[in-house]
Amino acid sequence: MHSFGYRLNGLLTFALTILALMCVITSLSDNFNTPSPSADIKITNINWFQKQPQGHDEVSLTMNVSADLQSLFTWNTKQVFIFVAAEYETPKNSLNQVSLWDAIIPAKEHAKFWIHTSNKYRFVDQGNNLRGKKFNLTMHWHVMPKTGKMSADKIVLTGYSLPEEYR
Amino acid sequence: MDWQGQKLAEQIMQIMLLVSAVISFVAGYVLGSFQMMMIIYAGGVTLTALITVPNWPFFNRHPLNWLDPIEAEKHPKPQVAGSSKKKGSKK
């Protein structure tokens, strides 16, 4: 501590080191949070179901998505990114995942919601396998913290199926 | 700043920064606000800087006793190699 600049440098360095430690502890404090999210999706209507000119099946559907993800939020949560994916099996691929809808939840108040929407992204198959296909709708979420590691999890909802014939 | 003052400044700086960190973390955790934690910590760092970095008088309470100039003239420095050695007694 021999001069003004020396003391200032020492102080700033120490302050930054302590700040880094505070961020680590903040991130670790998230482990005390045990989330209990819930979600439900109902398909209200299959709008149309056709074979595209390139030969791939495409379906457009309308669904009600309701979820309560408030328990995912802590003081260290910046936002939660959620998306709904349709998952099914085909002879060519053991798992197909098609993202149908997504949203960013910026705050806890917005995490309990109900939305009536058609699929935001196109539900197109790699082939013609969708007739009569049974599929799952999975709600995925990614919790993005203000500082620390991102975590992700999902809820799988089973029991959905597509019509046997094109409409 | 004298030597004692430098030591004091360093100690005050370390303790104040740690205390600000603890207070700001606890406040942020209890309030559930990351922003409050950052604001309180920034305030703590600024306060610490204001107290420990400038050369305040209370850091100079044990000043060094430099040799009086007249006293120094009585005992001149020995000449560098080249000329004859002067015998000067230094106290």
PDB file of C-alpha atoms in Angstrom:
ATOM      1  CA  MET A   1       0.000   0.000   0.000  1.00  0.00           C
ATOM      2  CA  HIS A   2       2.659   2.453  -0.914  1.00  0.00           C
ATOM      3  CA  SER A   3       0.735   4.968  -2.942  1.00  0.00           C
ATOM      4  CA  PHE A   4      -2.765   6.031  -3.954  1.00  0.00           C
ATOM      5  CA  GLY A   5      -2.674   3.949  -7.118  1.00  0.00           C
ATOM      6  CA  TYR A   6      -1.313   0.932  -5.270  1.00  0.00           C
ATOM      7  CA  ARG A   7      -4.100   1.041  -2.697  1.00  0.00           C
ATOM      8  CA  LEU A   8      -6.760   1.608  -5.333  1.00  0.00           C
ATOM      9  CA  ASN A   9      -5.525  -1.332  -7.369  1.00  0.00           C
ATOM     10  CA  GLY A  10      -5.418  -3.576  -4.310  1.00  0.00           C
ATOM     11  CA  LEU A  11      -8.916  -2.580  -3.310  1.00  0.00           C
ATOM     12  CA  LEU A  12     -10.417  -3.127  -6.742  1.00  0.00           C
ATOM     13  CA  THR A  13      -8.771  -6.502  -7.172  1.00  0.00           C
ATOM     14  CA  PHE A  14      -9.931  -7.711  -3.791  1.00  0.00           C
ATOM     15  CA  ALA A  15     -13.434  -6.360  -4.411  1.00  0.00           C
ATOM     16  CA  LEU A  16     -13.666  -8.218  -7.721  1.00  0.00           C
ATOM     17  CA  THR A  17     -12.437 -11.465  -6.196  1.00  0.00           C
ATOM     18  CA  ILE A  18     -15.030 -11.209  -3.453  1.00  0.00           C
ATOM     19  CA  LEU A  19     -17.688 -10.451  -6.073  1.00  0.00           C
ATOM     20  CA  ALA A  20     -16.779 -13.645  -7.904  1.00  0.00           C
ATOM     21  CA  LEU A  21     -17.127 -15.600  -4.661  1.00  0.00           C
ATOM     22  CA  MET A  22     -20.502 -14.008  -4.006  1.00  0.00           C
ATOM     23  CA  CYS A  23     -21.692 -15.103  -7.425  1.00  0.00           C
ATOM     24  CA  VAL A  24     -20.576 -18.670  -6.746  1.00  0.00           C
ATOM     25  CA  ILE A  25     -22.417 -18.751  -3.433  1.00  0.00           C
ATOM     26  CA  THR A  26     -25.491 -17.248  -5.082  1.00  0.00           C
ATOM     27  CA  SER A  27     -25.439 -19.934  -7.731  1.00  0.00           C
ATOM     28  CA  LEU A  28     -25.054 -22.638  -5.073  1.00  0.00           C
ATOM     29  CA  SER A  29     -27.993 -21.235  -3.125  1.00  0.00           C
ATOM     30  CA  ASP A  30     -30.220 -22.318  -5.989  1.00  0.00           C
ATOM     31  CA  ASN A  31     -29.767 -25.924  -4.885  1.00  0.00           C
ATOM     32  CA  PHE A  32     -31.945 -25.223  -1.867  1.00  0.00           C
ATOM     33  CA  ASN A  33     -34.879 -24.692  -4.192  1.00  0.00           C
ATOM     34  CA  THR A  34     -36.984 -27.803  -4.914  1.00  0.00           C
ATOM     35  CA  PRO A  35     -39.220 -27.044  -7.860  1.00  0.00           C
ATOM     36  CA  SER A  36     -42.645 -28.604  -8.352  1.00  0.00           C
ATOM     37  CA  PRO A  37     -43.827 -27.584 -11.804  1.00  0.00           C
ATOM     38  CA  SER A  38     -46.956 -28.803 -13.531  1.00  0.00           C
ATOM     39  CA  ALA A  39     -48.201 -28.618 -17.079  1.00  0.00           C
ATOM     40  CA  ASP A  40     -51.105 -29.815 -19.187  1.00  0.00           C
ATOM     41  CA  ILE A  41     -51.706 -29.719 -22.914  1.00  0.00           C
ATOM     42  CA  LYS A  42     -54.973 -30.451 -24.699  1.00  0.00           C
ATOM     43  CA  ILE A  43     -55.239 -30.648 -28.448  1.00  0.00           C
ATOM     44  CA  THR A  44     -58.493 -28.931 -29.283  1.00  0.00           C
ATOM     45  CA  ASN A  45     -58.407 -29.310 -33.034  1.00  0.00           C
ATOM     46  CA  ILE A  46     -56.472 -30.778 -35.927  1.00  0.00           C
ATOM     47  CA  ASN A  47     -56.758 -27.949 -38.440  1.00  0.00           C
ATOM     48  CA  TRP A  48     -55.410 -29.815 -41.423  1.00  0.00           C
ATOM     49  CA  PHE A  49     -53.273 -32.834 -42.200  1.00  0.00           C
ATOM     50  CA  GLN A  50     -51.726 -33.096 -45.638  1.00  0.00           C
ATOM     51  CA  LYS A  51     -48.916 -34.445 -47.667  1.00  0.00           C
ATOM     52  CA  GLN A  52     -46.689 -31.638 -48.923  1.00  0.00           C
ATOM     53  CA  PRO A  53     -45.516 -31.369 -52.551  1.00  0.00           C
ATOM     54  CA  GLN A  54     -42.048 -32.599 -51.504  1.00  0.00           C
ATOM     55  CA  GLY A  55     -43.657 -35.705 -50.110  1.00  0.00           C
ATOM     56  CA  HIS A  56     -43.526 -34.999 -46.394  1.00  0.00           C
ATOM     57  CA  ASP A  57     -46.497 -35.145 -44.025  1.00  0.00           C
ATOM     58  CA  GLU A  58     -47.504 -31.932 -42.349  1.00  0.00           C
ATOM     59  CA  VAL A  59     -50.103 -31.296 -39.687  1.00  0.00           C
ATOM     60  CA  SER A  60     -51.440 -28.105 -38.180  1.00  0.00           C
ATOM     61  CA  LEU A  61     -53.106 -28.281 -34.795  1.00  0.00           C
ATOM     62  CA  THR A  62     -54.531 -25.993 -32.149  1.00  0.00           C
ATOM     63  CA  MET A  63     -53.877 -26.663 -28.506  1.00  0.00           C
ATOM     64  CA  ASN A  64     -54.495 -25.337 -25.014  1.00  0.00           C
ATOM     65  CA  VAL A  65     -51.274 -25.152 -23.050  1.00  0.00           C
ATOM     66  CA  SER A  66     -51.557 -24.516 -19.344  1.00  0.00           C
ATOM     67  CA  ALA A  67     -48.702 -24.633 -16.866  1.00  0.00           C
ATOM     68  CA  ASP A  68     -47.619 -23.557 -13.405  1.00  0.00           C
ATOM     69  CA  LEU A  69     -43.869 -23.070 -13.410  1.00  0.00           C
ATOM     70  CA  GLN A  70     -43.663 -20.560 -10.574  1.00  0.00           C
ATOM     71  CA  SER A  71     -41.665 -22.878  -8.317  1.00  0.00           C
ATOM     72  CA  LEU A  72     -38.809 -22.836 -10.809  1.00  0.00           C
ATOM     73  CA  PHE A  73     -38.057 -19.177 -10.099  1.00  0.00           C
ATOM     74  CA  THR A  74     -35.529 -18.148  -7.458  1.00  0.00           C
ATOM     75  CA  TRP A  75     -33.860 -14.807  -6.727  1.00  0.00           C
ATOM     76  CA  ASN A  76     -31.138 -15.918  -9.110  1.00  0.00           C
ATOM     77  CA  THR A  77     -33.411 -16.652 -12.088  1.00  0.00           C
ATOM     78  CA  LYS A  78     -33.207 -14.382 -15.079  1.00  0.00           C
ATOM     79  CA  GLN A  79     -35.762 -16.127 -17.274  1.00  0.00           C
ATOM     80  CA  VAL A  80     -37.188 -19.517 -18.125  1.00  0.00           C
ATOM     81  CA  PHE A  81     -37.339 -20.690 -21.711  1.00  0.00           C
ATOM     82  CA  ILE A  82     -40.036 -23.280 -22.398  1.00  0.00           C
ATOM     83  CA  PHE A  83     -40.991 -25.196 -25.494  1.00  0.00           C
ATOM     84  CA  VAL A  84     -43.495 -27.884 -26.406  1.00  0.00           C
ATOM     85  CA  ALA A  85     -42.205 -30.715 -28.578  1.00  0.00           C
ATOM     86  CA  ALA A  86     -44.021 -33.570 -30.241  1.00  0.00           C
ATOM     87  CA  GLU A  87     -42.108 -36.825 -29.886  1.00  0.00           C
ATOM     88  CA  TYR A  88     -42.785 -39.988 -31.836  1.00  0.00           C
ATOM     89  CA  GLU A  89     -41.114 -43.000 -33.373  1.00  0.00           C
ATOM     90  CA  THR A  90     -40.806 -43.900 -37.052  1.00  0.00           C
ATOM     91  CA  PRO A  91     -39.231 -46.859 -38.864  1.00  0.00           C
ATOM     92  CA  LYS A  92     -36.375 -44.595 -39.954  1.00  0.00           C
ATOM     93  CA  ASN A  93     -35.740 -42.800 -36.616  1.00  0.00           C
ATOM     94  CA  SER A  94     -36.193 -44.196 -33.133  1.00  0.00           C
ATOM     95  CA  LEU A  95     -36.965 -40.698 -31.857  1.00  0.00           C
ATOM     96  CA  ASN A  96     -38.323 -37.698 -33.689  1.00  0.00           C
ATOM     97  CA  GLN A  97     -38.711 -34.420 -31.805  1.00  0.00           C
ATOM     98  CA  VAL A  98     -40.531 -31.544 -33.448  1.00  0.00           C
ATOM     99  CA  SER A  99     -40.748 -28.253 -31.612  1.00  0.00           C
ATOM    100  CA  LEU A 100     -44.271 -26.842 -31.901  1.00  0.00           C
ATOM    101  CA  TRP A 101     -44.322 -23.794 -29.674  1.00  0.00           C
ATOM    102  CA  ASP A 102     -41.996 -21.892 -27.361  1.00  0.00           C
ATOM    103  CA  ALA A 103     -41.977 -18.888 -25.076  1.00  0.00           C
ATOM    104  CA  ILE A 104     -39.734 -16.959 -22.735  1.00  0.00           C
ATOM    105  CA  ILE A 105     -41.036 -16.383 -19.217  1.00  0.00           C
ATOM    106  CA  PRO A 106     -39.269 -13.330 -17.804  1.00  0.00           C
ATOM    107  CA  ALA A 107     -40.687 -13.315 -14.289  1.00  0.00           C
ATOM    108  CA  LYS A 108     -42.430 -15.416 -11.695  1.00  0.00           C
ATOM    109  CA  GLU A 109     -45.738 -13.601 -12.185  1.00  0.00           C
ATOM    110  CA  HIS A 110     -45.923 -14.794 -15.781  1.00  0.00           C
ATOM    111  CA  ALA A 111     -45.077 -18.382 -14.972  1.00  0.00           C
ATOM    112  CA  LYS A 112     -48.623 -19.517 -14.288  1.00  0.00           C
ATOM    113  CA  PHE A 113     -50.440 -19.260 -17.580  1.00  0.00           C
ATOM    114  CA  TRP A 114     -52.975 -20.665 -20.013  1.00  0.00           C
ATOM    115  CA  ILE A 115     -52.712 -20.159 -23.732  1.00  0.00           C
ATOM    116  CA  HIS A 116     -54.863 -21.201 -26.667  1.00  0.00           C
ATOM    117  CA  THR A 117     -52.676 -21.325 -29.749  1.00  0.00           C
ATOM    118  CA  SER A 118     -51.952 -23.072 -32.991  1.00  0.00           C
ATOM    119  CA  ASN A 119     -48.486 -24.482 -33.440  1.00  0.00           C
ATOM    120  CA  LYS A 120     -45.913 -21.727 -33.847  1.00  0.00           C
ATOM    121  CA  TYR A 121     -43.558 -23.905 -35.841  1.00  0.00           C
ATOM    122  CA  ARG A 122     -44.495 -26.324 -38.571  1.00  0.00           C
ATOM    123  CA  PHE A 123     -45.058 -29.936 -37.649  1.00  0.00           C
ATOM    124  CA  VAL A 124     -43.458 -31.680 -40.613  1.00  0.00           C
ATOM    125  CA  ASP A 125     -42.317 -35.266 -40.727  1.00  0.00           C
ATOM    126  CA  GLN A 126     -39.273 -36.689 -42.473  1.00  0.00           C
ATOM    127  CA  GLY A 127     -41.445 -38.883 -44.665  1.00  0.00           C
ATOM    128  CA  ASN A 128     -45.055 -40.009 -44.602  1.00  0.00           C
ATOM    129  CA  ASN A 129     -45.295 -41.623 -41.214  1.00  0.00           C
ATOM    130  CA  LEU A 130     -47.796 -39.459 -39.443  1.00  0.00           C
ATOM    131  CA  ARG A 131     -51.066 -41.146 -40.343  1.00  0.00           C
ATOM    132  CA  GLY A 132     -52.530 -42.667 -37.216  1.00  0.00           C
ATOM    133  CA  LYS A 133     -49.313 -41.903 -35.349  1.00  0.00           C
ATOM    134  CA  LYS A 134     -49.285 -41.970 -31.544  1.00  0.00           C
ATOM    135  CA  PHE A 135     -47.106 -39.249 -30.090  1.00  0.00           C
ATOM    136  CA  ASN A 136     -46.122 -37.595 -26.817  1.00  0.00           C
ATOM    137  CA  LEU A 137     -46.179 -33.889 -26.160  1.00  0.00           C
ATOM    138  CA  THR A 138     -43.295 -32.896 -23.949  1.00  0.00           C
ATOM    139  CA  MET A 139     -42.997 -29.585 -22.137  1.00  0.00           C
ATOM    140  CA  HIS A 140     -39.297 -28.734 -21.839  1.00  0.00           C
ATOM    141  CA  TRP A 141     -37.928 -25.849 -19.809  1.00  0.00           C
ATOM    142  CA  HIS A 142     -34.513 -24.279 -19.452  1.00  0.00           C
ATOM    143  CA  VAL A 143     -33.938 -22.214 -16.313  1.00  0.00           C
ATOM    144  CA  MET A 144     -31.445 -19.448 -17.081  1.00  0.00           C
ATOM    145  CA  PRO A 145     -29.868 -17.988 -13.949  1.00  0.00           C
ATOM    146  CA  LYS A 146     -28.486 -14.517 -13.434  1.00  0.00           C
ATOM    147  CA  THR A 147     -25.211 -16.142 -12.444  1.00  0.00           C
ATOM    148  CA  GLY A 148     -24.238 -19.776 -12.628  1.00  0.00           C
ATOM    149  CA  LYS A 149     -25.200 -22.916 -14.475  1.00  0.00           C
ATOM    150  CA  MET A 150     -28.301 -23.322 -16.617  1.00  0.00           C
ATOM    151  CA  SER A 151     -30.508 -26.273 -15.827  1.00  0.00           C
ATOM    152  CA  ALA A 152     -33.165 -28.010 -17.880  1.00  0.00           C
ATOM    153  CA  ASP A 153     -35.913 -30.507 -17.279  1.00  0.00           C
ATOM    154  CA  LYS A 154     -39.171 -31.682 -18.823  1.00  0.00           C
ATOM    155  CA  ILE A 155     -42.640 -33.167 -18.320  1.00  0.00           C
ATOM    156  CA  VAL A 156     -43.787 -35.850 -20.732  1.00  0.00           C
ATOM    157  CA  LEU A 157     -47.494 -36.044 -21.544  1.00  0.00           C
ATOM    158  CA  THR A 158     -48.562 -39.149 -23.375  1.00  0.00           C
ATOM    159  CA  GLY A 159     -51.634 -40.324 -25.174  1.00  0.00           C
ATOM    160  CA  TYR A 160     -51.954 -38.118 -28.235  1.00  0.00           C
ATOM    161  CA  SER A 161     -52.525 -39.449 -31.730  1.00  0.00           C
ATOM    162  CA  LEU A 162     -53.071 -38.188 -35.242  1.00  0.00           C
ATOM    163  CA  PRO A 163     -55.948 -39.109 -37.566  1.00  0.00           C
ATOM    164  CA  GLU A 164     -55.719 -42.175 -39.787  1.00  0.00           C
ATOM    165  CA  GLU A 165     -56.353 -40.269 -43.008  1.00  0.00           C
ATOM    166  CA  TYR A 166     -55.358 -36.933 -44.462  1.00  0.00           C
ATOM    167  CA  ARG A 167     -57.864 -34.126 -44.125  1.00  0.00           C
TER     168      ARG A 167
ATOM    169  CA  MET B   1       0.905   7.855   4.725  1.00  0.00           C
ATOM    170  CA  ASP B   2       3.339   6.339   7.188  1.00  0.00           C
ATOM    171  CA  TRP B   3       4.033   2.651   7.610  1.00  0.00           C
ATOM    172  CA  GLN B   4       1.540   2.159  10.405  1.00  0.00           C
ATOM    173  CA  GLY B   5      -1.013   4.019   8.354  1.00  0.00           C
ATOM    174  CA  GLN B   6      -0.488   1.750   5.369  1.00  0.00           C
ATOM    175  CA  LYS B   7      -1.014  -1.321   7.493  1.00  0.00           C
ATOM    176  CA  LEU B   8      -4.135   0.208   9.011  1.00  0.00           C
ATOM    177  CA  ALA B   9      -5.487   1.147   5.590  1.00  0.00           C
ATOM    178  CA  GLU B  10      -5.007  -2.377   4.294  1.00  0.00           C
ATOM    179  CA  GLN B  11      -6.690  -3.938   7.310  1.00  0.00           C
ATOM    180  CA  ILE B  12      -9.631  -1.554   7.136  1.00  0.00           C
ATOM    181  CA  MET B  13      -9.987  -2.229   3.421  1.00  0.00           C
ATOM    182  CA  GLN B  14     -10.076  -6.000   3.788  1.00  0.00           C
ATOM    183  CA  ILE B  15     -12.490  -6.016   6.698  1.00  0.00           C
ATOM    184  CA  MET B  16     -14.841  -3.466   5.159  1.00  0.00           C
ATOM    185  CA  LEU B  17     -15.009  -5.312   1.844  1.00  0.00           C
ATOM    186  CA  LEU B  18     -15.756  -8.613   3.535  1.00  0.00           C
ATOM    187  CA  VAL B  19     -18.414  -7.030   5.722  1.00  0.00           C
ATOM    188  CA  SER B  20     -20.021  -5.357   2.692  1.00  0.00           C
ATOM    189  CA  ALA B  21     -20.062  -8.690   0.908  1.00  0.00           C
ATOM    190  CA  VAL B  22     -21.747 -10.456   3.814  1.00  0.00           C
ATOM    191  CA  ILE B  23     -24.297  -7.706   4.387  1.00  0.00           C
ATOM    192  CA  SER B  24     -25.151  -7.403   0.713  1.00  0.00           C
ATOM    193  CA  PHE B  25     -25.510 -11.169   0.263  1.00  0.00           C
ATOM    194  CA  VAL B  26     -27.755 -11.573   3.287  1.00  0.00           C
ATOM    195  CA  ALA B  27     -29.844  -8.573   2.260  1.00  0.00           C
ATOM    196  CA  GLY B  28     -30.170  -9.837  -1.296  1.00  0.00           C
ATOM    197  CA  TYR B  29     -31.088 -13.344  -0.195  1.00  0.00           C
ATOM    198  CA  VAL B  30     -33.694 -12.209   2.309  1.00  0.00           C
ATOM    199  CA  LEU B  31     -35.234  -9.678  -0.078  1.00  0.00           C
ATOM    200  CA  GLY B  32     -35.028 -12.134  -2.958  1.00  0.00           C
ATOM    201  CA  SER B  33     -33.417  -9.466  -5.095  1.00  0.00           C
ATOM    202  CA  PHE B  34     -30.146  -9.928  -6.938  1.00  0.00           C
ATOM    203  CA  GLN B  35     -30.188  -6.269  -7.858  1.00  0.00           C
ATOM    204  CA  MET B  36     -30.281  -5.146  -4.222  1.00  0.00           C
ATOM    205  CA  MET B  37     -27.284  -7.329  -3.451  1.00  0.00           C
ATOM    206  CA  MET B  38     -25.306  -5.694  -6.251  1.00  0.00           C
ATOM    207  CA  ILE B  39     -26.324  -2.181  -5.277  1.00  0.00           C
ATOM    208  CA  ILE B  40     -25.467  -2.645  -1.603  1.00  0.00           C
ATOM    209  CA  TYR B  41     -22.138  -4.229  -2.490  1.00  0.00           C
ATOM    210  CA  ALA B  42     -21.265  -1.417  -4.899  1.00  0.00           C
ATOM    211  CA  GLY B  43     -22.089   1.071  -2.164  1.00  0.00           C
ATOM    212  CA  GLY B  44     -19.864  -0.805   0.246  1.00  0.00           C
ATOM    213  CA  VAL B  45     -16.966  -0.837  -2.204  1.00  0.00           C
ATOM    214  CA  THR B  46     -17.306   2.911  -2.839  1.00  0.00           C
ATOM    215  CA  LEU B  47     -17.412   3.648   0.888  1.00  0.00           C
ATOM    216  CA  THR B  48     -14.328   1.520   1.462  1.00  0.00           C
ATOM    217  CA  ALA B  49     -12.522   3.302  -1.343  1.00  0.00           C
ATOM    218  CA  LEU B  50     -13.365   6.688   0.121  1.00  0.00           C
ATOM    219  CA  ILE B  51     -12.057   5.698   3.538  1.00  0.00           C
ATOM    220  CA  THR B  52      -8.940   3.717   2.725  1.00  0.00           C
ATOM    221  CA  VAL B  53      -7.506   5.010  -0.541  1.00  0.00           C
ATOM    222  CA  PRO B  54      -6.983   8.757  -0.093  1.00  0.00           C
ATOM    223  CA  ASN B  55      -4.180   9.965   2.162  1.00  0.00           C
ATOM    224  CA  TRP B  56      -6.230  10.967   5.195  1.00  0.00           C
ATOM    225  CA  PRO B  57      -4.483  12.576   8.214  1.00  0.00           C
ATOM    226  CA  PHE B  58      -5.403   9.784  10.618  1.00  0.00           C
ATOM    227  CA  PHE B  59      -3.203   7.487   8.574  1.00  0.00           C
ATOM    228  CA  ASN B  60      -0.214   9.660   9.390  1.00  0.00           C
ATOM    229  CA  ARG B  61      -0.191   9.510  13.186  1.00  0.00           C
ATOM    230  CA  HIS B  62       3.212   7.825  13.414  1.00  0.00           C
ATOM    231  CA  PRO B  63       5.253   9.968  11.073  1.00  0.00           C
ATOM    232  CA  LEU B  64       8.836   9.056  10.287  1.00  0.00           C
ATOM    233  CA  ASN B  65      11.505  11.265  11.759  1.00  0.00           C
ATOM    234  CA  TRP B  66      13.597  12.297   8.808  1.00  0.00           C
ATOM    235  CA  LEU B  67      17.042  13.639   9.598  1.00  0.00           C
ATOM    236  CA  ASP B  68      17.185  17.407  10.034  1.00  0.00           C
ATOM    237  CA  PRO B  69      18.859  19.102   6.995  1.00  0.00           C
ATOM    238  CA  ILE B  70      21.408  21.047   9.120  1.00  0.00           C
ATOM    239  CA  GLU B  71      22.429  17.833  10.877  1.00  0.00           C
ATOM    240  CA  ALA B  72      22.955  16.178   7.487  1.00  0.00           C
ATOM    241  CA  GLU B  73      25.327  18.927   6.332  1.00  0.00           C
ATOM    242  CA  LYS B  74      27.676  18.264   9.256  1.00  0.00           C
ATOM    243  CA  HIS B  75      28.211  14.749   8.013  1.00  0.00           C
ATOM    244  CA  PRO B  76      28.771  14.921   4.273  1.00  0.00           C
ATOM    245  CA  LYS B  77      28.564  11.852   2.122  1.00  0.00           C
ATOM    246  CA  PRO B  78      31.888  10.220   1.305  1.00  0.00           C
ATOM    247  CA  GLN B  79      33.168  11.024  -2.219  1.00  0.00           C
ATOM    248  CA  VAL B  80      32.749   8.441  -4.962  1.00  0.00           C
ATOM    249  CA  ALA B  81      35.941   6.502  -6.064  1.00  0.00           C
ATOM    250  CA  GLY B  82      38.456   8.735  -7.939  1.00  0.00           C
ATOM    251  CA  SER B  83      39.348  11.378  -5.403  1.00  0.00           C
ATOM    252  CA  SER B  84      40.760  10.857  -1.918  1.00  0.00           C
ATOM    253  CA  LYS B  85      38.628   9.267   0.671  1.00  0.00           C
ATOM    254  CA  LYS B  86      37.260  11.697   3.187  1.00  0.00           C
ATOM    255  CA  LYS B  87      36.799  10.429   6.618  1.00  0.00           C
ATOM    256  CA  GLY B  88      33.364  11.556   7.571  1.00  0.00           C
ATOM    257  CA  SER B  89      31.834  10.104  10.649  1.00  0.00           C
ATOM    258  CA  LYS B  90      28.177   9.431  10.234  1.00  0.00           C
ATOM    259  CA  LYS B  91      25.983   9.207  13.271  1.00  0.00           C
TER     260      LYS B  91
END
